GROMACS .gro file of C-alpha atoms in nm:
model
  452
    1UNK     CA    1  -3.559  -3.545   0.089
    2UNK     CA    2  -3.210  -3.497  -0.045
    3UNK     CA    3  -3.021  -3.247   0.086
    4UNK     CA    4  -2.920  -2.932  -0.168
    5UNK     CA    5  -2.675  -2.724   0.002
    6UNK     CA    6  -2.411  -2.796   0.280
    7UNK     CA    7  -2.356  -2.443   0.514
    8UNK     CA    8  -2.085  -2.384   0.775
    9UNK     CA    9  -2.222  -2.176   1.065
   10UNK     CA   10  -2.025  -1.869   1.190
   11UNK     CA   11  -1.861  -2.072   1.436
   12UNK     CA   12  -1.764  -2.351   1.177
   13UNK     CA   13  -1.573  -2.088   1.016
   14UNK     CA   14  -1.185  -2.130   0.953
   15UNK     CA   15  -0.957  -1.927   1.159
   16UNK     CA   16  -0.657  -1.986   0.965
   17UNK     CA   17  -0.534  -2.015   0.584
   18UNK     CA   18  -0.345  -2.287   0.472
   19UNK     CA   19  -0.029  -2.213   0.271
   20UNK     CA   20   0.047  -2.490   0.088
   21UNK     CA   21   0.429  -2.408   0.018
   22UNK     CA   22   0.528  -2.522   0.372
   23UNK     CA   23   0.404  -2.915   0.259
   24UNK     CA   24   0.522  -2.888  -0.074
   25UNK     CA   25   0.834  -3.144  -0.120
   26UNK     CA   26   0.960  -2.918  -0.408
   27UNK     CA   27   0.938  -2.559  -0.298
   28UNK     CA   28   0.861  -2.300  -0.563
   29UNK     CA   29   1.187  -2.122  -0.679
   30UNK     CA   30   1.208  -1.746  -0.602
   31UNK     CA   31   1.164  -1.478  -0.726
   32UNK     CA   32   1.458  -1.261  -0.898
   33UNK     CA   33   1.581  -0.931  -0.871
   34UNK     CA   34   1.567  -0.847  -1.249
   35UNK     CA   35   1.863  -0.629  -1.285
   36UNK     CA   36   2.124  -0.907  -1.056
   37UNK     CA   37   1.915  -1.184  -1.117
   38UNK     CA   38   1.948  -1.221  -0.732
   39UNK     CA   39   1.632  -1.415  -0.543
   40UNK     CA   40   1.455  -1.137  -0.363
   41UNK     CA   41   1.354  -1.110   0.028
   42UNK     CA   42   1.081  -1.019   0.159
   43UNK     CA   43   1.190  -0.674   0.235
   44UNK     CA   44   1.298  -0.625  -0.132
   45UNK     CA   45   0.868  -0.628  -0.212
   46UNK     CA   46   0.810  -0.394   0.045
   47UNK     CA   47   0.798  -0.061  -0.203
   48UNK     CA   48   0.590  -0.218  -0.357
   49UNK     CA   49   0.317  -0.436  -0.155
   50UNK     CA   50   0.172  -0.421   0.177
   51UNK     CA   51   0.478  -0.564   0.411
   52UNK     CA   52   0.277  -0.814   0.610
   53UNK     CA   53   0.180  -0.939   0.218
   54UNK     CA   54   0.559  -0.934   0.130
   55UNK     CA   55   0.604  -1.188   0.413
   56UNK     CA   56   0.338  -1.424   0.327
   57UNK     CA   57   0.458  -1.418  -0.024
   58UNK     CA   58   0.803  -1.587   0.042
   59UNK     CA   59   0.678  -1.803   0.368
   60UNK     CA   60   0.749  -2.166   0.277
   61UNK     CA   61   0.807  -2.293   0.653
   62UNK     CA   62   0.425  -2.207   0.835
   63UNK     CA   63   0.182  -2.400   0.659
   64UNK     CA   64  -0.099  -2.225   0.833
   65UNK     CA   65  -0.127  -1.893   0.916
   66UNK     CA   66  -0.355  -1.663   1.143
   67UNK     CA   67  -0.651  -1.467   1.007
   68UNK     CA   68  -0.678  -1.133   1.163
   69UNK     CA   69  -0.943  -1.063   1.346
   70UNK     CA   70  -1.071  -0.794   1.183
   71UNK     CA   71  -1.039  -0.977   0.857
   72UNK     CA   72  -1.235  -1.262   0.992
   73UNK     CA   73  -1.533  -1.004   1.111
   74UNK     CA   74  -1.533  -0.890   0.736
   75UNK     CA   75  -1.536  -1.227   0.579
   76UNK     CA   76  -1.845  -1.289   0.851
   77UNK     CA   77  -2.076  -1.074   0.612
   78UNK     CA   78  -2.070  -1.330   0.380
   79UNK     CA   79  -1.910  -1.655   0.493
   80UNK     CA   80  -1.951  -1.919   0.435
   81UNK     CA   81  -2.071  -2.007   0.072
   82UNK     CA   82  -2.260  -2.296  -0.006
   83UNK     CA   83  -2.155  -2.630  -0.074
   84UNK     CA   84  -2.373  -2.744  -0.343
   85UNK     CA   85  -2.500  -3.050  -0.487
   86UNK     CA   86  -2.579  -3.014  -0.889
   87UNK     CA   87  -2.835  -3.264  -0.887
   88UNK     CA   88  -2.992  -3.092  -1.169
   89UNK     CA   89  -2.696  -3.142  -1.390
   90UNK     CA   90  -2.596  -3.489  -1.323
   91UNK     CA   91  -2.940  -3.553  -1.422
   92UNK     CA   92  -2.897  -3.395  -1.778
   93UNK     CA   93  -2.545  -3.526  -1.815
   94UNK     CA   94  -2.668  -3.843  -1.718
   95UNK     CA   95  -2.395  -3.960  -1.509
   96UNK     CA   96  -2.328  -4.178  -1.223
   97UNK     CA   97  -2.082  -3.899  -1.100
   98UNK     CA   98  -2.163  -3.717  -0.814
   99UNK     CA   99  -2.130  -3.288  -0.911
  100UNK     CA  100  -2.057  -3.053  -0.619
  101UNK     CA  101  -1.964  -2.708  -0.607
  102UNK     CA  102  -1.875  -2.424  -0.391
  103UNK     CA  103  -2.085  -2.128  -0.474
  104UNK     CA  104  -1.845  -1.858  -0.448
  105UNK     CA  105  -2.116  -1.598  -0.643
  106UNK     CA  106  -2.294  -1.575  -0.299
  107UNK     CA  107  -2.099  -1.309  -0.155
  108UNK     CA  108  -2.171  -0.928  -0.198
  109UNK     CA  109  -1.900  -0.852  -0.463
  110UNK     CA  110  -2.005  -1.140  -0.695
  111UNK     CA  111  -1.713  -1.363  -0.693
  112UNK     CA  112  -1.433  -1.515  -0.480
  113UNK     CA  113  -1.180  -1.190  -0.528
  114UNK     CA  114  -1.278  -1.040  -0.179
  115UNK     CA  115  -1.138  -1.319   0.003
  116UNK     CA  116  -0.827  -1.138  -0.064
  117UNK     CA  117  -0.915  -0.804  -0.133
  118UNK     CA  118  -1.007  -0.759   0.254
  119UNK     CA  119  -0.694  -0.868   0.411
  120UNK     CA  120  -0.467  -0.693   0.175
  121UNK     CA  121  -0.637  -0.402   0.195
  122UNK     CA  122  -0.657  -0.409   0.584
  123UNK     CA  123  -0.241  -0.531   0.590
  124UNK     CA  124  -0.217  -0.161   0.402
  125UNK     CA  125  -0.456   0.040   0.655
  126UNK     CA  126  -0.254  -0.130   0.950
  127UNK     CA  127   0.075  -0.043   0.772
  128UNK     CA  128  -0.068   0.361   0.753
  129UNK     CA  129  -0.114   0.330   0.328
  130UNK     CA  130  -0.349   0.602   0.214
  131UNK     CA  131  -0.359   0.460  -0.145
  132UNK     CA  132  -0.363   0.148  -0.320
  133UNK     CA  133  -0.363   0.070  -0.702
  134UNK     CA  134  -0.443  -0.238  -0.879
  135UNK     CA  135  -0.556  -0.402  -1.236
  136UNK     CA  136  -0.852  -0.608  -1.318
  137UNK     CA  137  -0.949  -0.808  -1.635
  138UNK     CA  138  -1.318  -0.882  -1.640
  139UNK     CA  139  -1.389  -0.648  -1.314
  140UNK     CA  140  -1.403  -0.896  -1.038
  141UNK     CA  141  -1.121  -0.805  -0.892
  142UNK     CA  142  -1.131  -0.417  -0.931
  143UNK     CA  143  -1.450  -0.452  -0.784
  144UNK     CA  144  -1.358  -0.645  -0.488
  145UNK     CA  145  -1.062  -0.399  -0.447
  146UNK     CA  146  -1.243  -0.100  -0.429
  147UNK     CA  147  -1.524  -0.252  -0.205
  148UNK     CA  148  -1.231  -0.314   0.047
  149UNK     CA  149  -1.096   0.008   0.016
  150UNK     CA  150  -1.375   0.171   0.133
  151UNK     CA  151  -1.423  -0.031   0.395
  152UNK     CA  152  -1.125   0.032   0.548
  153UNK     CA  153  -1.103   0.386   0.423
  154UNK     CA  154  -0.855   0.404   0.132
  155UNK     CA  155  -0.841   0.552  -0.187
  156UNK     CA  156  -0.854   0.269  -0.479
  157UNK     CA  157  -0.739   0.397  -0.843
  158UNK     CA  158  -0.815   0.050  -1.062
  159UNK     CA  159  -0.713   0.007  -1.419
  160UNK     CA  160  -0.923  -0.240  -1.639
  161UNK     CA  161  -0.794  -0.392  -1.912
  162UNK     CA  162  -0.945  -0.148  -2.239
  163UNK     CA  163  -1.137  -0.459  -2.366
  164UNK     CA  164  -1.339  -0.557  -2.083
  165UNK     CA  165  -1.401  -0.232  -1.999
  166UNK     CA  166  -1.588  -0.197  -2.354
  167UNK     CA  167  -1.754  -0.578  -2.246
  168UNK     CA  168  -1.870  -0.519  -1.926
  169UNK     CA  169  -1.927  -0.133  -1.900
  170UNK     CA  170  -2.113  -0.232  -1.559
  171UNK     CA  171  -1.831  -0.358  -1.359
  172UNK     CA  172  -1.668   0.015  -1.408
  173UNK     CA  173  -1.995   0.097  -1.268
  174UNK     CA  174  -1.962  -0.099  -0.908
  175UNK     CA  175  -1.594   0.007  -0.908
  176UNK     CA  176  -1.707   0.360  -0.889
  177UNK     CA  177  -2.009   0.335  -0.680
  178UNK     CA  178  -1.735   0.215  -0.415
  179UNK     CA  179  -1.541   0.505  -0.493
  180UNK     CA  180  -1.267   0.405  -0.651
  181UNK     CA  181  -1.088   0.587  -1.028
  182UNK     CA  182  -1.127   0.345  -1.302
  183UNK     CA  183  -0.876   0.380  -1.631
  184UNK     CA  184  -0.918   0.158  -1.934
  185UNK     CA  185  -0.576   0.017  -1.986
  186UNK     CA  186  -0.346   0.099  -2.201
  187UNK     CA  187  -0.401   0.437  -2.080
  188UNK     CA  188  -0.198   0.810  -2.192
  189UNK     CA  189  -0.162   0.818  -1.839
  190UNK     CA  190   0.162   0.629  -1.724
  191UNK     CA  191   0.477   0.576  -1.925
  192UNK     CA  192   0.424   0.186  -1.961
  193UNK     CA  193   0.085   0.250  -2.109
  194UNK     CA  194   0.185   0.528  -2.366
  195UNK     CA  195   0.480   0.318  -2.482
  196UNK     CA  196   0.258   0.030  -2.529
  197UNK     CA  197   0.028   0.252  -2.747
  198UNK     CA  198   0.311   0.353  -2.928
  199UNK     CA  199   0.360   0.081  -3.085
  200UNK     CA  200   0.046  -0.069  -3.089
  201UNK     CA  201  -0.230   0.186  -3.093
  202UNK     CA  202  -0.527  -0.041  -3.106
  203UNK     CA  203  -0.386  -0.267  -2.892
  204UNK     CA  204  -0.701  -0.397  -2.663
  205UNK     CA  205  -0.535  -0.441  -2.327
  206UNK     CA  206  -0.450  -0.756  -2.110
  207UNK     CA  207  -0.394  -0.838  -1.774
  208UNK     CA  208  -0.005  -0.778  -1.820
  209UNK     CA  209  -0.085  -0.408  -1.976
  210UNK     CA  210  -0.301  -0.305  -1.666
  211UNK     CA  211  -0.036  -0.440  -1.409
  212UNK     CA  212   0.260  -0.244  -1.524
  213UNK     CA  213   0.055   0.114  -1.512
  214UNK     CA  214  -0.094  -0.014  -1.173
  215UNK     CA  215   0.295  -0.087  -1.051
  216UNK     CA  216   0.385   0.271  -1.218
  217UNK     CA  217   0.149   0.447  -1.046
  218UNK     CA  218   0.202   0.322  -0.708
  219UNK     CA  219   0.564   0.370  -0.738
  220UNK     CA  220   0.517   0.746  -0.807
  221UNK     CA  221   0.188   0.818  -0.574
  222UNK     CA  222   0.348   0.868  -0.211
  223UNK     CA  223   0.204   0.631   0.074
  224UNK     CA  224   0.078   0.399  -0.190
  225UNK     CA  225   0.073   0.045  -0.238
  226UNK     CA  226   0.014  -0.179  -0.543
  227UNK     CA  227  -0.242  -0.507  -0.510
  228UNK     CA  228  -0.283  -0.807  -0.718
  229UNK     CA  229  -0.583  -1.033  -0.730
  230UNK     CA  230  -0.413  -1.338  -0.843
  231UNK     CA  231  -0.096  -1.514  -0.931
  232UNK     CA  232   0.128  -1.414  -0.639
  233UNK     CA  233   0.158  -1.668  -0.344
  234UNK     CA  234  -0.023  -1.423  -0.044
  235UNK     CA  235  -0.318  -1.409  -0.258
  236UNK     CA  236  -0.352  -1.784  -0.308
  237UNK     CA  237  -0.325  -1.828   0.033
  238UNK     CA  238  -0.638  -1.576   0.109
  239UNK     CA  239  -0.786  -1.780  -0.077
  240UNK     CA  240  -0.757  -2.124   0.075
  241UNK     CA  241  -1.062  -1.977   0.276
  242UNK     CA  242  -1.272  -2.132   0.004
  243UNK     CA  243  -1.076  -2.501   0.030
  244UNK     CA  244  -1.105  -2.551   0.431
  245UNK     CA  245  -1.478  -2.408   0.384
  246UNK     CA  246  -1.523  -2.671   0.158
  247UNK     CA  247  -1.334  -2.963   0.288
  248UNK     CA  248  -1.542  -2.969   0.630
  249UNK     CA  249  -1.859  -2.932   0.405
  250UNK     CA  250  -1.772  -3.232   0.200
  251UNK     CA  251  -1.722  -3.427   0.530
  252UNK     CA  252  -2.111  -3.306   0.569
  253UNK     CA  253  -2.208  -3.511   0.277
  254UNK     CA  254  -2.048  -3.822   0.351
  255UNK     CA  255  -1.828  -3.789   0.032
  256UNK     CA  256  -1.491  -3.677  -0.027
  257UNK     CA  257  -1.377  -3.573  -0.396
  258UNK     CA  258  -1.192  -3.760  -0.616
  259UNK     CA  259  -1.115  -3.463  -0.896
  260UNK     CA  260  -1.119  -3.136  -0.818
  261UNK     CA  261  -1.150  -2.828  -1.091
  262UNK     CA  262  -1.107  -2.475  -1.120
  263UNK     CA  263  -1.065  -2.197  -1.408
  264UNK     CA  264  -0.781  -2.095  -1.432
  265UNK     CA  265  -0.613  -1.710  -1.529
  266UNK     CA  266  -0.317  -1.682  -1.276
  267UNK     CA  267  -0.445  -1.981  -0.981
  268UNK     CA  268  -0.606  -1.778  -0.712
  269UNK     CA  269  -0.947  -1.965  -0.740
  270UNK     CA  270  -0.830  -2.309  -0.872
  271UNK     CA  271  -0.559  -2.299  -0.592
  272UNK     CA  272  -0.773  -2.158  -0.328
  273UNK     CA  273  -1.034  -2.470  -0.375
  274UNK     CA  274  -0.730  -2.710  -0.437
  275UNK     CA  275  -0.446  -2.687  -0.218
  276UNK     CA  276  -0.631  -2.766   0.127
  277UNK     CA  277  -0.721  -3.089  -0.033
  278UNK     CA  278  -0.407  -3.091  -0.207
  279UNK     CA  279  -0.229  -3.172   0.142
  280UNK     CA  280  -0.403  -3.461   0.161
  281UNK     CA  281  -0.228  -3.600  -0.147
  282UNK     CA  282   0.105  -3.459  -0.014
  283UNK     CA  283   0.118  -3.570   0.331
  284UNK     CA  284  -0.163  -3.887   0.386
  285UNK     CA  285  -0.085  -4.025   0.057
  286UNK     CA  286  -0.460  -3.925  -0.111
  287UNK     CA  287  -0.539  -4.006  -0.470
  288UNK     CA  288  -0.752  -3.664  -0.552
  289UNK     CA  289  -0.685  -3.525  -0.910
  290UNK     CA  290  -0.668  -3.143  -0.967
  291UNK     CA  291  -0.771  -2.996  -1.269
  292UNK     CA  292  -0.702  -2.651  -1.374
  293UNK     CA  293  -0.873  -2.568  -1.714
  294UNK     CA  294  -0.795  -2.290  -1.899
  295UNK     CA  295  -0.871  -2.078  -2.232
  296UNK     CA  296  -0.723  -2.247  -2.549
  297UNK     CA  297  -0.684  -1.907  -2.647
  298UNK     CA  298  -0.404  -1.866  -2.377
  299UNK     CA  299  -0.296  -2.199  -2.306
  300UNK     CA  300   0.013  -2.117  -2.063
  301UNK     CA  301  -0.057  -2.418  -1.858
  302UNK     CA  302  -0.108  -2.685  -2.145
  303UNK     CA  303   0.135  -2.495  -2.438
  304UNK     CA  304   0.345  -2.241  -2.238
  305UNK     CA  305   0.718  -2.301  -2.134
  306UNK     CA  306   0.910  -2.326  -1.750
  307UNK     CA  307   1.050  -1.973  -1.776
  308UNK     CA  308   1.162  -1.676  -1.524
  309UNK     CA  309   0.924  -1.433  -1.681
  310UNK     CA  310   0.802  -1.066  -1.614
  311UNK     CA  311   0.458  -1.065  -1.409
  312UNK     CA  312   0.359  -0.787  -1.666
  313UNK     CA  313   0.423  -0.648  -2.009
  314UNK     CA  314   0.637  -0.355  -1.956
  315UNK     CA  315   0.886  -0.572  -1.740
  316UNK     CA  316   0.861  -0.396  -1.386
  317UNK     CA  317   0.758  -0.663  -1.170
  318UNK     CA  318   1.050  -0.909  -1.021
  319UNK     CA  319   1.122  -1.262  -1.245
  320UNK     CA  320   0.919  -1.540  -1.150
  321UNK     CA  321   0.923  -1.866  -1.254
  322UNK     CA  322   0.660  -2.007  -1.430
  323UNK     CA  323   0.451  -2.118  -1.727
  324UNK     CA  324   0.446  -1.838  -1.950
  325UNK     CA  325   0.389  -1.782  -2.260
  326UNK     CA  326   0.620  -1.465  -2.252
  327UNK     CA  327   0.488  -1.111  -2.103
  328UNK     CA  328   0.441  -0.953  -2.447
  329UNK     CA  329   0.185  -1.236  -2.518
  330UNK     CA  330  -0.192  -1.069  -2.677
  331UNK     CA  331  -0.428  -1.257  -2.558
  332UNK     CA  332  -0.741  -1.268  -2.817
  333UNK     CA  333  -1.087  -1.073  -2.686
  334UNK     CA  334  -1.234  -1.361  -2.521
  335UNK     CA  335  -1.536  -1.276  -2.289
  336UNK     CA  336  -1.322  -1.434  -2.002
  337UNK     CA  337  -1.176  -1.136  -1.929
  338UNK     CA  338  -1.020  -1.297  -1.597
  339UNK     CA  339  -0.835  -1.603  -1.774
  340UNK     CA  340  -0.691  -1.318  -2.044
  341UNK     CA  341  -0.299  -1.370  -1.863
  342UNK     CA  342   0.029  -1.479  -2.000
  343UNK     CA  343   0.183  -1.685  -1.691
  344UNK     CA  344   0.094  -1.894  -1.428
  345UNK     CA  345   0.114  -1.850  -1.039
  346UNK     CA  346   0.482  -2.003  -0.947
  347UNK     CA  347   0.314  -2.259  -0.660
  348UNK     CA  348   0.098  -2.375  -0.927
  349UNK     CA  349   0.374  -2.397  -1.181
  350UNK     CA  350   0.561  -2.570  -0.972
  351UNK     CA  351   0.307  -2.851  -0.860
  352UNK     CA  352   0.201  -2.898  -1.264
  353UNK     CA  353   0.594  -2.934  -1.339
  354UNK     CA  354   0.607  -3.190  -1.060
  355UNK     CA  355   0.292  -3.323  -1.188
  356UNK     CA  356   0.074  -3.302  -0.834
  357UNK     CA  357  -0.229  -3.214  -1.092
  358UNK     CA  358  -0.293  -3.154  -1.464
  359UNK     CA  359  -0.434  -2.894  -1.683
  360UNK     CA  360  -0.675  -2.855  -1.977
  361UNK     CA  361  -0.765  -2.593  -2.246
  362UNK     CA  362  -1.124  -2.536  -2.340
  363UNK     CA  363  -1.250  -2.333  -2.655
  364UNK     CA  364  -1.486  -2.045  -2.598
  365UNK     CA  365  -1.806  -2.202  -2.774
  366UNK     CA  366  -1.775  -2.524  -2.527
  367UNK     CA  367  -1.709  -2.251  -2.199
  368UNK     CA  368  -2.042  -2.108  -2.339
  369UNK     CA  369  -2.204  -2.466  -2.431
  370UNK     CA  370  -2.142  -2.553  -2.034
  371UNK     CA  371  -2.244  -2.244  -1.878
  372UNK     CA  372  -2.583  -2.232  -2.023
  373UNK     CA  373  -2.650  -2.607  -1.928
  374UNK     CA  374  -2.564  -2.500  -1.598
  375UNK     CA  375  -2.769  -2.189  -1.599
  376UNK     CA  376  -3.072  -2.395  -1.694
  377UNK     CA  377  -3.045  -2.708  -1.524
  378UNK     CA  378  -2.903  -2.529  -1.183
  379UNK     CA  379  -3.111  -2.163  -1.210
  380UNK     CA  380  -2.728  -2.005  -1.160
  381UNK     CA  381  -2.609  -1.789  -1.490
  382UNK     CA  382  -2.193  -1.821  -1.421
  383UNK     CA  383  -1.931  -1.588  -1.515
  384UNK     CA  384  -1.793  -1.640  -1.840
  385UNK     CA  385  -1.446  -1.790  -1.619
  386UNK     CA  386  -1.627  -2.005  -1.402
  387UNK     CA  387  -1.784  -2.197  -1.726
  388UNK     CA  388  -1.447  -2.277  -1.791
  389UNK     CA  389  -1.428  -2.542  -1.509
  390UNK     CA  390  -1.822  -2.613  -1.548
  391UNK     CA  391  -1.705  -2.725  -1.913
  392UNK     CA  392  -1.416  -2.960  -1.749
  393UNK     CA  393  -1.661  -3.077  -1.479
  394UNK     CA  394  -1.926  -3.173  -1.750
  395UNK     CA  395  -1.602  -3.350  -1.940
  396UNK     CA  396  -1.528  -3.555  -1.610
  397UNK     CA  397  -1.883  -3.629  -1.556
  398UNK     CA  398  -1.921  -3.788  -1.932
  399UNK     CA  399  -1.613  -4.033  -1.898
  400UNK     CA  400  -1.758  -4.158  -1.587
  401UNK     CA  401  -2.079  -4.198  -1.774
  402UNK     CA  402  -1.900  -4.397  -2.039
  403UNK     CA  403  -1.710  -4.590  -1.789
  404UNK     CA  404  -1.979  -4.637  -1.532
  405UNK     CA  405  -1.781  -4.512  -1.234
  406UNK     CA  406  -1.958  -4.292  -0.952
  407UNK     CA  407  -1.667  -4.067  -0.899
  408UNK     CA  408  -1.717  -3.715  -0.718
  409UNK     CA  409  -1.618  -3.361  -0.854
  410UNK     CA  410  -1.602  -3.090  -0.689
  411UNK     CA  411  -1.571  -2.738  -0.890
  412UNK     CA  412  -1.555  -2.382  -0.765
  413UNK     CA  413  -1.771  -2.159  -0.921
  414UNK     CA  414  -1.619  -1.858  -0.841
  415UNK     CA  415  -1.860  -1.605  -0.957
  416UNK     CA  416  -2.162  -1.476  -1.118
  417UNK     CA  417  -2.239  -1.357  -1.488
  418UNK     CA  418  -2.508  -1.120  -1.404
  419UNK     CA  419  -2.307  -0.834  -1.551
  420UNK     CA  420  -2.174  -1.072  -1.838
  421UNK     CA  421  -2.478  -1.035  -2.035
  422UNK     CA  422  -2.390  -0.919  -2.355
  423UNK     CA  423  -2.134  -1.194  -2.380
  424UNK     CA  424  -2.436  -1.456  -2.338
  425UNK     CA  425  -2.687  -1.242  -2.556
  426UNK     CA  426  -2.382  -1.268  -2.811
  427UNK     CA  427  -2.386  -1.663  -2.755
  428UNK     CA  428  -2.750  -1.697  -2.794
  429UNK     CA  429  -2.716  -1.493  -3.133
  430UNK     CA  430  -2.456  -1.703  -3.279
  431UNK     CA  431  -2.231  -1.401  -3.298
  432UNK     CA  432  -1.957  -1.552  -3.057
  433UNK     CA  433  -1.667  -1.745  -3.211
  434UNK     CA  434  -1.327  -1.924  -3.062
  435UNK     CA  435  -1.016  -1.849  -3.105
  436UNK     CA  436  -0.683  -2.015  -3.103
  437UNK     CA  437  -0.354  -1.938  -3.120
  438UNK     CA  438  -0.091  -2.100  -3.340
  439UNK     CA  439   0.261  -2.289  -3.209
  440UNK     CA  440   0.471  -2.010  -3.424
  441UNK     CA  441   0.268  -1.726  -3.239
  442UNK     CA  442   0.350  -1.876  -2.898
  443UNK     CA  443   0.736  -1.920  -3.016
  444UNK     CA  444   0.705  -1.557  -3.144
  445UNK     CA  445   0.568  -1.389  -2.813
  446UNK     CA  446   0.798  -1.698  -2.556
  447UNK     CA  447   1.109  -1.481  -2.750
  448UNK     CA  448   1.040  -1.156  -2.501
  449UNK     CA  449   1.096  -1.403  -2.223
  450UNK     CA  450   1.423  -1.339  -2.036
  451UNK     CA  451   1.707  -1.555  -2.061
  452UNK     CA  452   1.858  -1.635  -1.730
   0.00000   0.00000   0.00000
């Protein structure tokens, strides 16, 4: 009988994260002090994040770091995820290829978000924060957050992006069951969000919208700290977790990838399946391709420019360099809520500028197409993101039909679309359509960048 699914035992379990900047031959430039356009230190974040968080962020000399104890006792409730084979799909595909994926919708919270939501919140609760405040496009994140909160007994306040609080009214829901305040974003409740309805009083809300009233509010709540669930470099690096999981389960099969793919929105899932195996390519001369596929709708990765941009829209977070497609950028209502960003994480803009891996941008219909092959060849419904890198897998998996070659993909799925429902029934109906966006509207929003 072939074997389905490839599972670490507790004792298998990493006890470290990998941080890939350490291997990198071209480090990622840092981050700027936006008023001196000075590169920041790690004690220049600490208003603003957890200060053990602040550290990782700028480390580019350890490439592996301890998990705390406690943090690996939490991940222990749910580690690890499987390893799977998609026999199921190869067979519909008809390829020679060999599918695998890491089946990050396992875990309690629905997705791979915890993996960092835990240790950042417990680098706060070791600190003494009371508070922490975050944003969160399709939920995942905000849910995560305020799951972590409580379990290390501080107060989450969460604002969701306006749209995808209207999409997927149930992800408020598990946010509050946890406990934590939930405010569609842009909200009358911070400065950055009244300006922003101000001059755009319909505006739906994006990713960079719900950061700068997150940032705003921890800034003015005392004891407070702000969290991210993607883009910056300490959240990437929780998330290697799923990588080293996955690399000693691939040495379980016999096999060892030769393209790797993730969604992409700012890099915390693509890079947290990548960059383990990524060293491989760095530093034992490995031939693995990484693909990071993205909306066409916001293509920063395959249409967006090199810049030192804003993190968010209202221009409060430090400059960092990467793809961007410039902070005022309005993403169109998608059902990928998480993918809805302007910029890139600066590791992974750094390693597609030096061209360590390669991107692709995938219209809404196709994410859709892929996810409900997957859903009915593999019995696993996946979150509107995740069919993002199901639709590049399914792309791989075709060439190697038409070329004959027995290659093996892996893909992270990194979470469920149990609460994305209307999105599908929408599909099913015919009432979905894609979008794109134009060259003179990327030229038009890359104008707000700032020019250094």
């Amino acid at each position: 009988m072939k074997q389905k699914k490839f599972i670490l035992q507790e004792s298998e379990l990493p006890t470290q994260w990998y941080n890939i900047q350490a291997d990198m031959v071209n480090k990622p430039l840092p981050p700027l002090n936006p008023a001196t356009h000075e590169p920041l230190k790690a004690e220049d974040l600490f208003p603003i994040f957890a200060e053990e968080c602040c550290r990782q962020e700028l480390d580019q000399e350890h490439a592996w770091i301890d998990i705390p104890e406690e943090v690996q006792e939490k991940y222990r409730f749910y580690r690890s995820t499987p390893l799977v084979r998609a026999y199921e799909l190869e067979k519909a595909i008809d390829t020679p290829a060999h599918i695998y994926f890491k089946n990050e919708s396992t875990n309690p919270l629905g997705s791979h978000k915890v993996n960092s939501a835990i240790p950042q919140c417990y680098y706060c609760k070791k600190q003494g924060v009371t508070n922490v405040t975050t944003e969160t496009g399709a939920g995942q994140w905000g849910a995560a957050l305020a799951y972590a909160a409580k379990i290390f007994g501080i107060e989450a306040a969460v604002y969701q992006v306006k749209l995808t609080m209207q999409q997927k009214p149930y992800r408020s829901s598990i946010m509050r069951t946890f406990g934590a305040s939930v405010e569609g974003s842009p909200s009358m409740s911070t400065r950055a969000g009244k300006d922003i309805l101000t001059v755009d009083p319909t505006h739906p809300g994006s990713l960079g919208t719900a950061i700068s009233e997150a940032i705003e509010l921890a800034m003015s709540t005392p004891n407070c700290k702000y969290t991210l669930g993607s883009v910056l470099s300490h959240v990437t690096l929780h998330q290697s977790i799923i990588g080293l999981e996955a690399e000693k389960q691939m040495a379980m099969t016999g096999e060892y990838p030769d393209i790797i793919i993730g969604c992409f929105g700012g890099g915390s899932n693509f890079g947290g399946i990548s960059f383990p195996f990524m060293r491989h390519n760095i530093l034992d001369g490995y031939k693995t391709q990484f693909i990071a596929a993205e909306p066409n709708s916001c293509p920063k990765l395959t249409r967006g420019k090199f810049e030192y941009d804003f993190g968010d829209s209202s221009g409060y977070t430090p400059l960092l360099p990467m793809y961007t497609l410039g902070h005022k950028f309005k993403p169109a209502n998608i059902h990928a809520g998480g993918l809805r960003y302007h910029g890139a994480g600066t590791i992974v803009s750094q390693l597609l500028k030096d061209k360590m891996m390669s991107a692709v941008d995938i219209p809404q219909l196709e994410t859709f197409d892929a996810g409900i092959l997957f859903a009915r060849t593999e019995g696993i419904i996946p979150a509107p993101e995740s069919c993002h890198a199901i639709a590049a897998t399914i792309r791989e998996a075709k060439k190697c039909k038409e070329s004959g070659e027995e290659k093996v993909i892996l893909f992270n799925l990194s979470g469920h679309g149990l609460i994305d429902m209307p999105s599908y029934d929408q599909y099913i109906n015919g009432d979905l359509r894609n979008y794109t966006v134009t060259d003179e509207e990327i030229e038009g929003f890359l104008e707000s960048v700032p020019k250094i």
